[in-house]
Short mmCIF file of C-alpha atoms in Angstrom, two decimals:
data_model
loop_
_atom_site.label_atom_id
_atom_site.label_comp_id
_atom_site.label_asym_id
_atom_site.label_seq_id
_atom_site.Cartn_x
_atom_site.Cartn_y
_atom_site.Cartn_z
CA MET Y 870 -33.22 5.91 -44.89
CA SER Y 871 -33.74 9.54 -44.91
CA THR Y 872 -35.25 11.24 -48.29
CA ASP Y 873 -30.94 13.43 -48.44
CA GLU Y 874 -30.00 9.47 -48.74
CA GLU Y 875 -31.48 8.23 -51.28
CA PHE Y 876 -31.36 11.11 -53.51
CA MET Y 877 -27.10 11.95 -52.70
CA LEU Y 878 -27.14 7.53 -53.23
CA HIS Y 879 -28.22 7.97 -56.79
CA ALA Y 880 -25.86 11.20 -57.39
CA LEU Y 881 -23.68 8.83 -56.48
CA GLN Y 882 -24.03 6.42 -58.51
CA LEU Y 883 -24.08 8.69 -61.28
CA ALA Y 884 -20.69 9.80 -60.21
CA LYS Y 885 -19.10 6.10 -61.06
CA ARG Y 886 -19.87 6.53 -64.51
CA GLY Y 887 -17.11 8.96 -65.30
CA PHE Y 888 -14.54 5.75 -63.23
CA GLY Y 889 -11.50 5.88 -66.81
CA HIS Y 890 -12.33 8.98 -67.62
CA VAL Y 891 -12.09 12.42 -65.57
CA ALA Y 892 -8.93 11.41 -63.52
CA PRO Y 893 -6.94 12.89 -62.21
CA ASN Y 894 -10.19 15.33 -61.91
CA PRO Y 895 -12.75 13.63 -59.20
CA ALA Y 896 -15.23 11.61 -59.87
CA VAL Y 897 -19.09 13.43 -59.35
CA GLY Y 898 -22.78 12.95 -59.75
CA ALA Y 899 -25.49 15.77 -59.06
CA VAL Y 900 -28.87 14.98 -59.03
CA ILE Y 901 -31.87 18.42 -59.69
CA VAL Y 902 -34.78 18.02 -57.20
CA ALA Y 903 -38.41 20.08 -57.25
CA ASN Y 904 -39.93 20.78 -54.36
CA ASN Y 905 -42.01 18.37 -55.23
CA GLY Y 906 -39.73 15.72 -54.73
CA ARG Y 907 -39.37 14.90 -58.92
CA VAL Y 908 -36.18 14.25 -60.58
CA ILE Y 909 -35.79 17.40 -62.95
CA GLY Y 910 -31.69 17.03 -63.93
CA GLU Y 911 -28.84 14.97 -63.69
CA GLY Y 912 -25.41 14.80 -65.31
CA TRP Y 913 -22.06 13.72 -64.36
CA HIS Y 914 -19.03 14.62 -65.22
CA GLU Y 915 -18.15 12.60 -68.10
CA ARG Y 916 -14.65 13.27 -69.08
CA PHE Y 917 -12.46 15.41 -68.22
CA GLY Y 918 -12.24 19.18 -69.57
CA GLY Y 919 -15.37 18.93 -70.24
CA LEU Y 920 -18.54 19.96 -68.01
CA HIS Y 921 -18.50 19.30 -64.61
CA ALA Y 922 -21.61 17.26 -62.69
CA GLU Y 923 -23.46 20.42 -61.69
CA ARG Y 924 -23.07 22.24 -64.81
CA ASN Y 925 -24.16 19.14 -66.67
CA ALA Y 926 -27.36 18.22 -64.33
CA PHE Y 927 -28.43 22.36 -65.26
CA ALA Y 928 -28.16 21.17 -69.24
CA HIS Y 929 -30.27 18.33 -69.23
CA CYS Y 930 -32.65 20.18 -67.23
CA THR Y 931 -35.35 22.53 -69.08
CA ASP Y 932 -38.12 23.22 -65.84
CA ASP Y 933 -37.76 25.68 -63.45
CA THR Y 934 -35.28 24.82 -60.54
CA THR Y 935 -36.34 28.38 -58.96
CA GLY Y 936 -36.03 26.77 -55.09
CA ALA Y 937 -35.34 23.45 -56.30
CA THR Y 938 -32.94 20.94 -54.08
CA LEU Y 939 -28.98 20.19 -55.94
CA TYR Y 940 -27.41 17.40 -54.08
CA VAL Y 941 -23.61 17.13 -55.36
CA THR Y 942 -21.14 14.07 -53.64
CA LEU Y 943 -18.74 16.79 -54.16
CA GLU Y 944 -18.38 20.64 -52.58
CA PRO Y 945 -19.23 22.63 -55.77
CA CYS Y 946 -16.03 24.24 -57.08
CA CYS Y 947 -15.82 28.19 -56.63
CA HIS Y 948 -12.98 28.94 -58.90
CA TRP Y 949 -12.05 28.98 -62.54
CA GLY Y 950 -10.01 25.99 -64.32
CA LYS Y 951 -10.77 24.42 -67.74
CA THR Y 952 -14.57 25.12 -66.78
CA PRO Y 953 -16.35 27.93 -65.21
CA PRO Y 954 -16.82 27.63 -61.04
CA CYS Y 955 -20.67 25.42 -60.05
CA THR Y 956 -21.15 27.90 -57.96
CA ASP Y 957 -21.73 30.53 -60.30
CA ILE Y 958 -24.72 28.69 -62.14
CA ILE Y 959 -25.94 27.39 -58.65
CA ILE Y 960 -26.85 31.14 -57.91
CA GLU Y 961 -28.40 32.12 -60.94
CA LYS Y 962 -30.57 28.75 -61.51
CA LYS Y 963 -31.65 29.94 -57.93
CA ILE Y 964 -31.54 26.37 -56.16
CA GLY Y 965 -32.74 26.92 -53.01
CA ARG Y 966 -31.01 24.02 -51.14
CA VAL Y 967 -27.43 22.21 -51.69
CA VAL Y 968 -27.16 18.91 -50.10
CA VAL Y 969 -23.04 17.90 -49.87
CA GLY Y 970 -21.41 14.43 -49.71
CA SER Y 971 -17.92 15.40 -49.29
CA MET Y 972 -15.68 18.50 -49.40
CA ASP Y 973 -13.50 19.10 -51.61
CA PRO Y 974 -9.70 19.42 -50.13
CA ASN Y 975 -7.78 21.66 -52.83
CA PRO Y 976 -6.64 24.15 -51.36
CA LEU Y 977 -8.51 25.88 -54.98
CA VAL Y 978 -11.79 25.28 -53.07
CA ALA Y 979 -12.53 23.80 -49.64
CA GLY Y 980 -15.18 25.24 -47.50
CA LYS Y 981 -15.35 28.24 -50.07
CA GLY Y 982 -17.90 26.93 -52.23
CA VAL Y 983 -20.31 25.95 -49.34
CA GLN Y 984 -19.20 30.08 -47.69
CA LEU Y 985 -20.05 31.01 -50.82
CA LEU Y 986 -23.90 29.15 -51.27
CA ARG Y 987 -24.60 30.09 -47.84
CA GLU Y 988 -23.91 33.65 -48.54
CA ALA Y 989 -25.42 33.91 -51.79
CA GLY Y 990 -28.48 33.11 -50.15
CA ILE Y 991 -28.94 29.24 -49.99
CA GLU Y 992 -29.20 27.07 -47.84
CA VAL Y 993 -26.36 24.11 -47.63
CA VAL Y 994 -26.21 20.81 -45.72
CA THR Y 995 -22.94 19.01 -45.91
CA GLY Y 996 -21.87 15.43 -44.72
CA VAL Y 997 -24.80 13.28 -46.48
CA CYS Y 998 -23.31 9.64 -47.22
CA LYS Y 999 -20.22 11.47 -46.10
CA GLN Y 1000 -18.53 8.36 -45.91
CA ALA Y 1001 -19.77 6.51 -49.55
CA CYS Y 1002 -18.50 10.19 -51.17
CA ASP Y 1003 -15.67 9.88 -49.75
CA ASP Y 1004 -14.38 6.42 -51.12
CA VAL Y 1005 -15.90 6.98 -54.30
CA ASN Y 1006 -12.54 9.52 -54.52
CA ARG Y 1007 -9.87 7.92 -52.71
CA PRO Y 1008 -7.86 8.50 -55.39
CA PHE Y 1009 -8.45 12.10 -55.95
CA PHE Y 1010 -8.47 13.22 -52.01
CA HIS Y 1011 -4.58 11.25 -51.92
CA PHE Y 1012 -3.38 13.06 -55.27
CA ILE Y 1013 -4.62 16.60 -54.64
CA THR Y 1014 -3.05 16.66 -51.56
CA HIS Y 1015 0.60 14.86 -51.87
CA LYS Y 1016 0.33 15.54 -55.52
CA ARG Y 1017 1.51 11.17 -56.14
CA PRO Y 1018 -0.71 8.61 -56.83
CA TYR Y 1019 -2.87 6.58 -54.56
CA VAL Y 1020 -1.28 2.99 -54.06
CA ILE Y 1021 -3.06 -0.11 -54.36
CA LEU Y 1022 -1.64 -3.27 -53.42
CA LYS Y 1023 -4.12 -6.15 -55.06
CA TYR Y 1024 -3.69 -10.16 -55.42
CA ALA Y 1025 -5.28 -13.13 -55.38
CA MET Y 1026 -4.47 -15.99 -53.14
CA THR Y 1027 -5.79 -19.44 -52.10
CA LEU Y 1028 -7.71 -20.40 -48.44
CA ASP Y 1029 -3.86 -20.92 -47.39
CA GLY Y 1030 -2.44 -17.63 -49.10
CA LYS Y 1031 -0.57 -19.57 -52.25
CA ILE Y 1032 -0.50 -17.16 -54.85
CA ALA Y 1033 0.63 -20.11 -57.12
CA THR Y 1034 1.43 -23.32 -57.04
CA ARG Y 1035 4.70 -24.94 -56.40
CA THR Y 1036 5.34 -25.15 -59.71
CA GLY Y 1037 4.39 -20.97 -60.60
CA ALA Y 1038 1.06 -21.89 -61.70
CA SER Y 1039 -1.41 -19.51 -60.80
CA LYS Y 1040 -3.89 -19.28 -63.90
CA TRP Y 1041 -6.47 -19.28 -62.10
CA ILE Y 1042 -6.70 -18.83 -58.50
CA THR Y 1043 -9.94 -16.95 -58.45
CA GLY Y 1044 -13.41 -17.07 -60.61
CA GLU Y 1045 -14.33 -15.06 -63.47
CA GLU Y 1046 -16.51 -12.16 -61.29
CA ALA Y 1047 -13.54 -11.60 -59.68
CA ARG Y 1048 -11.28 -11.07 -62.50
CA PHE Y 1049 -14.13 -8.66 -64.42
CA ARG Y 1050 -13.78 -6.75 -60.72
CA VAL Y 1051 -10.02 -6.24 -61.94
CA HIS Y 1052 -11.08 -5.06 -64.74
CA GLN Y 1053 -13.62 -2.99 -63.79
CA ASP Y 1054 -10.82 -1.38 -61.38
CA ARG Y 1055 -8.78 -1.16 -63.95
CA ASN Y 1056 -10.61 0.88 -65.93
CA ARG Y 1057 -11.12 3.11 -62.29
CA TYR Y 1058 -8.17 3.82 -62.41
CA SER Y 1059 -4.75 5.45 -63.53
CA ALA Y 1060 -1.81 2.79 -64.12
CA VAL Y 1061 -1.35 -0.57 -63.13
CA CYS Y 1062 2.33 -1.89 -62.04
CA VAL Y 1063 3.58 -5.25 -62.10
CA GLY Y 1064 8.08 -6.42 -61.40
CA VAL Y 1065 10.06 -7.61 -64.07
CA GLY Y 1066 9.68 -11.38 -62.91
CA THR Y 1067 5.66 -11.21 -63.65
CA VAL Y 1068 6.07 -10.39 -66.83
CA ARG Y 1069 9.09 -12.60 -68.01
CA ALA Y 1070 6.42 -15.46 -65.96
CA ASP Y 1071 3.57 -14.58 -67.32
CA ASP Y 1072 3.86 -12.34 -70.10
CA PRO Y 1073 1.11 -9.88 -68.45
CA ARG Y 1074 -1.47 -7.68 -71.47
CA LEU Y 1075 -2.33 -5.55 -68.04
CA THR Y 1076 -5.46 -4.17 -70.38
CA CYS Y 1077 -8.79 -3.34 -69.52
CA ARG Y 1078 -10.61 -5.86 -70.99
CA ILE Y 1079 -14.73 -4.60 -70.47
CA GLU Y 1080 -16.41 -3.13 -72.87
CA GLY Y 1081 -15.72 1.19 -73.74
CA GLY Y 1082 -13.33 0.52 -70.36
CA THR Y 1083 -9.95 2.70 -70.21
CA ASN Y 1084 -6.61 0.90 -70.79
CA PRO Y 1085 -4.49 2.46 -67.58
CA LEU Y 1086 -0.43 3.26 -67.67
CA ARG Y 1087 0.86 -0.06 -67.59
CA VAL Y 1088 4.11 -0.15 -65.02
CA ILE Y 1089 7.22 -1.84 -64.81
CA VAL Y 1090 9.55 -1.74 -62.81
CA ASP Y 1091 12.84 -3.98 -64.25
CA SER Y 1092 16.24 -2.14 -62.73
CA HIS Y 1093 18.25 -3.53 -64.69
CA LEU Y 1094 15.83 -3.42 -67.97
CA SER Y 1095 15.90 -7.08 -68.50
CA THR Y 1096 12.26 -7.03 -70.51
CA SER Y 1097 11.96 -8.93 -73.61
CA LEU Y 1098 11.75 -7.43 -76.19
CA ASP Y 1099 9.35 -9.54 -77.79
CA SER Y 1100 7.02 -9.60 -73.66
CA THR Y 1101 3.49 -8.48 -75.08
CA LEU Y 1102 3.74 -5.28 -73.39
CA VAL Y 1103 6.73 -4.23 -75.77
CA ARG Y 1104 5.03 -5.25 -78.77
CA THR Y 1105 1.65 -4.07 -77.75
CA ALA Y 1106 3.93 0.00 -76.70
CA ALA Y 1107 2.51 1.37 -80.11
CA ASP Y 1108 -1.30 1.02 -78.99
CA VAL Y 1109 -1.54 0.56 -74.94
CA ARG Y 1110 0.49 4.02 -72.95
CA THR Y 1111 3.84 1.03 -71.66
CA LEU Y 1112 6.42 3.35 -68.89
CA ILE Y 1113 9.86 1.05 -67.35
CA ALA Y 1114 11.37 2.35 -64.97
CA THR Y 1115 14.51 0.94 -64.30
CA CYS Y 1116 18.35 1.70 -63.66
CA GLU Y 1117 20.18 1.35 -66.64
CA ALA Y 1118 21.86 3.71 -67.87
CA SER Y 1119 23.34 3.12 -71.27
CA GLU Y 1120 21.27 4.56 -73.96
CA GLU Y 1121 22.17 2.15 -77.09
CA ALA Y 1122 19.99 -0.36 -74.27
CA ARG Y 1123 17.26 1.90 -73.66
CA ALA Y 1124 16.90 3.13 -77.46
CA PRO Y 1125 15.23 -0.66 -78.61
CA PHE Y 1126 12.75 0.09 -75.79
CA VAL Y 1127 12.14 3.48 -76.89
CA ALA Y 1128 11.90 2.52 -80.92
CA ALA Y 1129 8.81 0.38 -80.00
CA GLY Y 1130 6.81 3.11 -78.50
CA VAL Y 1131 8.22 2.28 -74.30
CA GLU Y 1132 8.67 5.50 -71.88
CA VAL Y 1133 11.79 4.28 -70.21
CA ALA Y 1134 12.47 7.01 -66.58
CA ARG Y 1135 15.78 5.90 -65.03
CA LEU Y 1136 15.41 5.74 -61.31
CA PRO Y 1137 17.83 4.41 -59.77
CA GLY Y 1138 18.14 3.94 -56.12
CA ALA Y 1139 20.80 3.65 -53.58
CA ASP Y 1140 20.79 -0.29 -53.06
CA GLY Y 1141 20.97 -1.07 -57.06
CA ARG Y 1142 17.51 -0.82 -57.75
CA VAL Y 1143 14.50 1.54 -59.06
CA ASP Y 1144 13.78 3.76 -56.17
CA ILE Y 1145 10.00 3.69 -55.58
CA ASP Y 1146 9.68 6.83 -53.92
CA ALA Y 1147 11.15 9.15 -57.02
CA LEU Y 1148 8.59 6.56 -59.15
CA LEU Y 1149 6.19 7.96 -57.74
CA ASP Y 1150 7.07 11.76 -58.10
CA TYR Y 1151 7.71 10.69 -61.73
CA LEU Y 1152 4.03 9.51 -62.21
CA GLY Y 1153 2.48 12.22 -59.81
CA ALA Y 1154 4.01 14.38 -61.97
CA LYS Y 1155 2.63 13.33 -65.01
CA GLY Y 1156 -0.58 13.15 -63.37
CA ILE Y 1157 -1.47 9.72 -62.34
CA ASP Y 1158 -3.31 9.80 -59.01
CA SER Y 1159 -3.59 6.11 -58.65
CA MET Y 1160 -2.07 2.96 -59.44
CA ILE Y 1161 -2.77 -0.56 -59.18
CA VAL Y 1162 0.41 -2.68 -58.09
CA GLU Y 1163 -1.03 -6.71 -59.62
CA GLY Y 1164 2.82 -8.29 -58.87
CA GLY Y 1165 4.71 -10.13 -57.46
CA ALA Y 1166 5.98 -10.73 -54.46
CA THR Y 1167 8.51 -9.17 -54.81
CA LEU Y 1168 7.48 -5.53 -56.10
CA ALA Y 1169 4.56 -5.98 -53.10
CA ALA Y 1170 7.20 -5.89 -50.29
CA SER Y 1171 9.09 -3.41 -52.03
CA PHE Y 1172 5.75 -1.27 -52.02
CA LEU Y 1173 5.25 -1.81 -48.30
CA GLU Y 1174 8.26 -1.23 -47.10
CA GLY Y 1175 8.48 2.03 -48.24
CA GLY Y 1176 5.53 2.99 -46.44
CA PHE Y 1177 3.77 3.18 -49.87
CA VAL Y 1178 0.90 1.18 -49.62
CA ASP Y 1179 -2.80 3.38 -49.22
CA GLU Y 1180 -4.93 0.39 -49.78
CA VAL Y 1181 -5.19 -3.29 -50.14
CA ASN Y 1182 -7.67 -5.50 -52.43
CA ALA Y 1183 -6.72 -8.82 -50.63
CA TYR Y 1184 -8.90 -12.02 -53.38
CA ILE Y 1185 -9.15 -14.79 -51.55
CA ALA Y 1186 -10.73 -17.87 -53.28
CA PRO Y 1187 -12.26 -21.35 -51.89
CA LYS Y 1188 -9.16 -22.73 -52.43
CA ILE Y 1189 -5.94 -24.66 -51.16
CA PHE Y 1190 -2.34 -24.90 -52.97
CA GLY Y 1191 -0.32 -25.96 -50.25
CA GLY Y 1192 2.97 -26.63 -50.53
CA GLU Y 1193 6.39 -25.50 -48.83
CA GLY Y 1194 7.25 -23.79 -52.18
CA ALA Y 1195 4.02 -22.07 -53.30
CA LYS Y 1196 5.01 -18.72 -53.21
CA GLY Y 1197 2.75 -16.27 -51.26
CA PRO Y 1198 1.95 -12.38 -52.17
CA VAL Y 1199 4.66 -10.91 -49.86
CA ALA Y 1200 8.22 -10.86 -50.30
CA GLY Y 1201 11.34 -9.72 -49.09
CA GLN Y 1202 12.38 -9.97 -45.32
CA GLY Y 1203 9.62 -9.43 -43.75
CA VAL Y 1204 8.90 -7.99 -40.16
CA SER Y 1205 11.15 -10.16 -36.88
CA ASP Y 1206 8.48 -9.01 -34.42
CA PRO Y 1207 4.61 -9.04 -34.94
CA GLY Y 1208 4.49 -5.61 -33.29
CA GLN Y 1209 6.48 -4.71 -36.37
CA ALA Y 1210 3.30 -5.24 -38.56
CA TYR Y 1211 2.22 -3.74 -41.71
CA ARG Y 1212 -1.14 -2.12 -40.14
CA PHE Y 1213 -4.16 -1.49 -42.16
CA GLY Y 1214 -7.99 -0.99 -40.65
CA ALA Y 1215 -10.56 -3.11 -40.92
CA PRO Y 1216 -11.03 -4.38 -43.54
CA PHE Y 1217 -14.76 -4.54 -46.42
CA ILE Y 1218 -15.84 -7.94 -47.41
CA VAL Y 1219 -17.06 -7.47 -51.55
CA GLN Y 1220 -18.63 -11.50 -51.98
CA LEU Y 1221 -17.45 -11.51 -55.78
CA GLY Y 1222 -19.19 -14.86 -56.62
CA SER Y 1223 -17.76 -17.36 -55.13
CA ASP Y 1224 -14.91 -15.63 -53.41
CA VAL Y 1225 -14.32 -12.41 -52.14
CA MET Y 1226 -11.84 -9.86 -51.98
CA LEU Y 1227 -10.88 -8.24 -48.77
CA ARG Y 1228 -10.00 -4.40 -49.17
CA ALA Y 1229 -8.07 -2.74 -46.37
CA TYR Y 1230 -6.96 1.43 -46.16
CA ALA Y 1231 -3.50 1.91 -44.54
CA ASP Y 1232 -4.07 2.87 -41.25
CA ARG Y 1233 -0.74 4.64 -40.73
CA GLY Y 1234 -1.66 5.98 -36.99
CA ALA Y 1235 -1.01 2.51 -35.51
CA GLU Y 1236 1.77 1.67 -33.82
CA GLY Y 1237 4.42 -0.28 -35.45
CA GLY Y 1238 5.21 -0.61 -39.30
CA ASP Y 1239 6.68 1.99 -41.65
CA ASN Y 1240 2.86 1.80 -42.95
#
């Protein structure tokens, strides 16, 4: 591993500290290294509207930065937003070399930041640890390009592909390490989505239960507005932001939910069910850059059939439930031929105690399927 890669990986760890606090901005880390190889400043984008990573790094640096190297996981911005351009302070501080992980797809930047630095006589190296830097900001890249959330389909299943026993019992398929990872993701991503069937069956909280974590927006897809007013999600809506997407037209039917603090969005589709396409546009307009779809099997099918799934996180436990009546993670009609399968790239494997998590990204260039 090169020295540049080592410092960039350090910057990446800093960037991840912004998870749950910076969306819909990107998570960015920055490290300033003197010519003798000593780190003299570091920082990350800590919260939406706050200083960018580069400016935080300079704010925590008391040494002379003339000729130093700046490592930053994302191309420095060159435009005014909630804060001044980062390229300005990099030039002002007389940095001699800038090493960049990902290029910024934001049209306001998109190579212009690197160009300005080079025009100022600063050496710029791009693409260091690019894949790792890109992965950290997949939701941001998707959101800035499509103006709608990056969608992660998540489920836990047994070795024989069951998400519950024949009686419907599902707690717990995976162990504590896997469940902790789920809460880390609820902190990282902006929303979590379930169908009304999951609300009725499990009465979930859908909160982030890790210290210092941020609760995601809780989204219920409920075409006929049959969610119980006594459900945990409705009872806690005054404290944790909650949205119900429905086809229900009656203001009288919606009123008790609104009174409980629930945001109700009427998004009817032509088939009498919630229009998922319209839901994603609605969330995007509200700045929701990412969403985990956690259940159930019918909702998973709706997202897959529409081609809306960008990533799958499949948690697999070394257990077998068996049973013809035990459900799998995806319902719906399904495809009639293997060639029509929803395609994803080769999965990455994450070991979580005795369980594993397979992460696969949508392969929209593959033949067959809508995804």
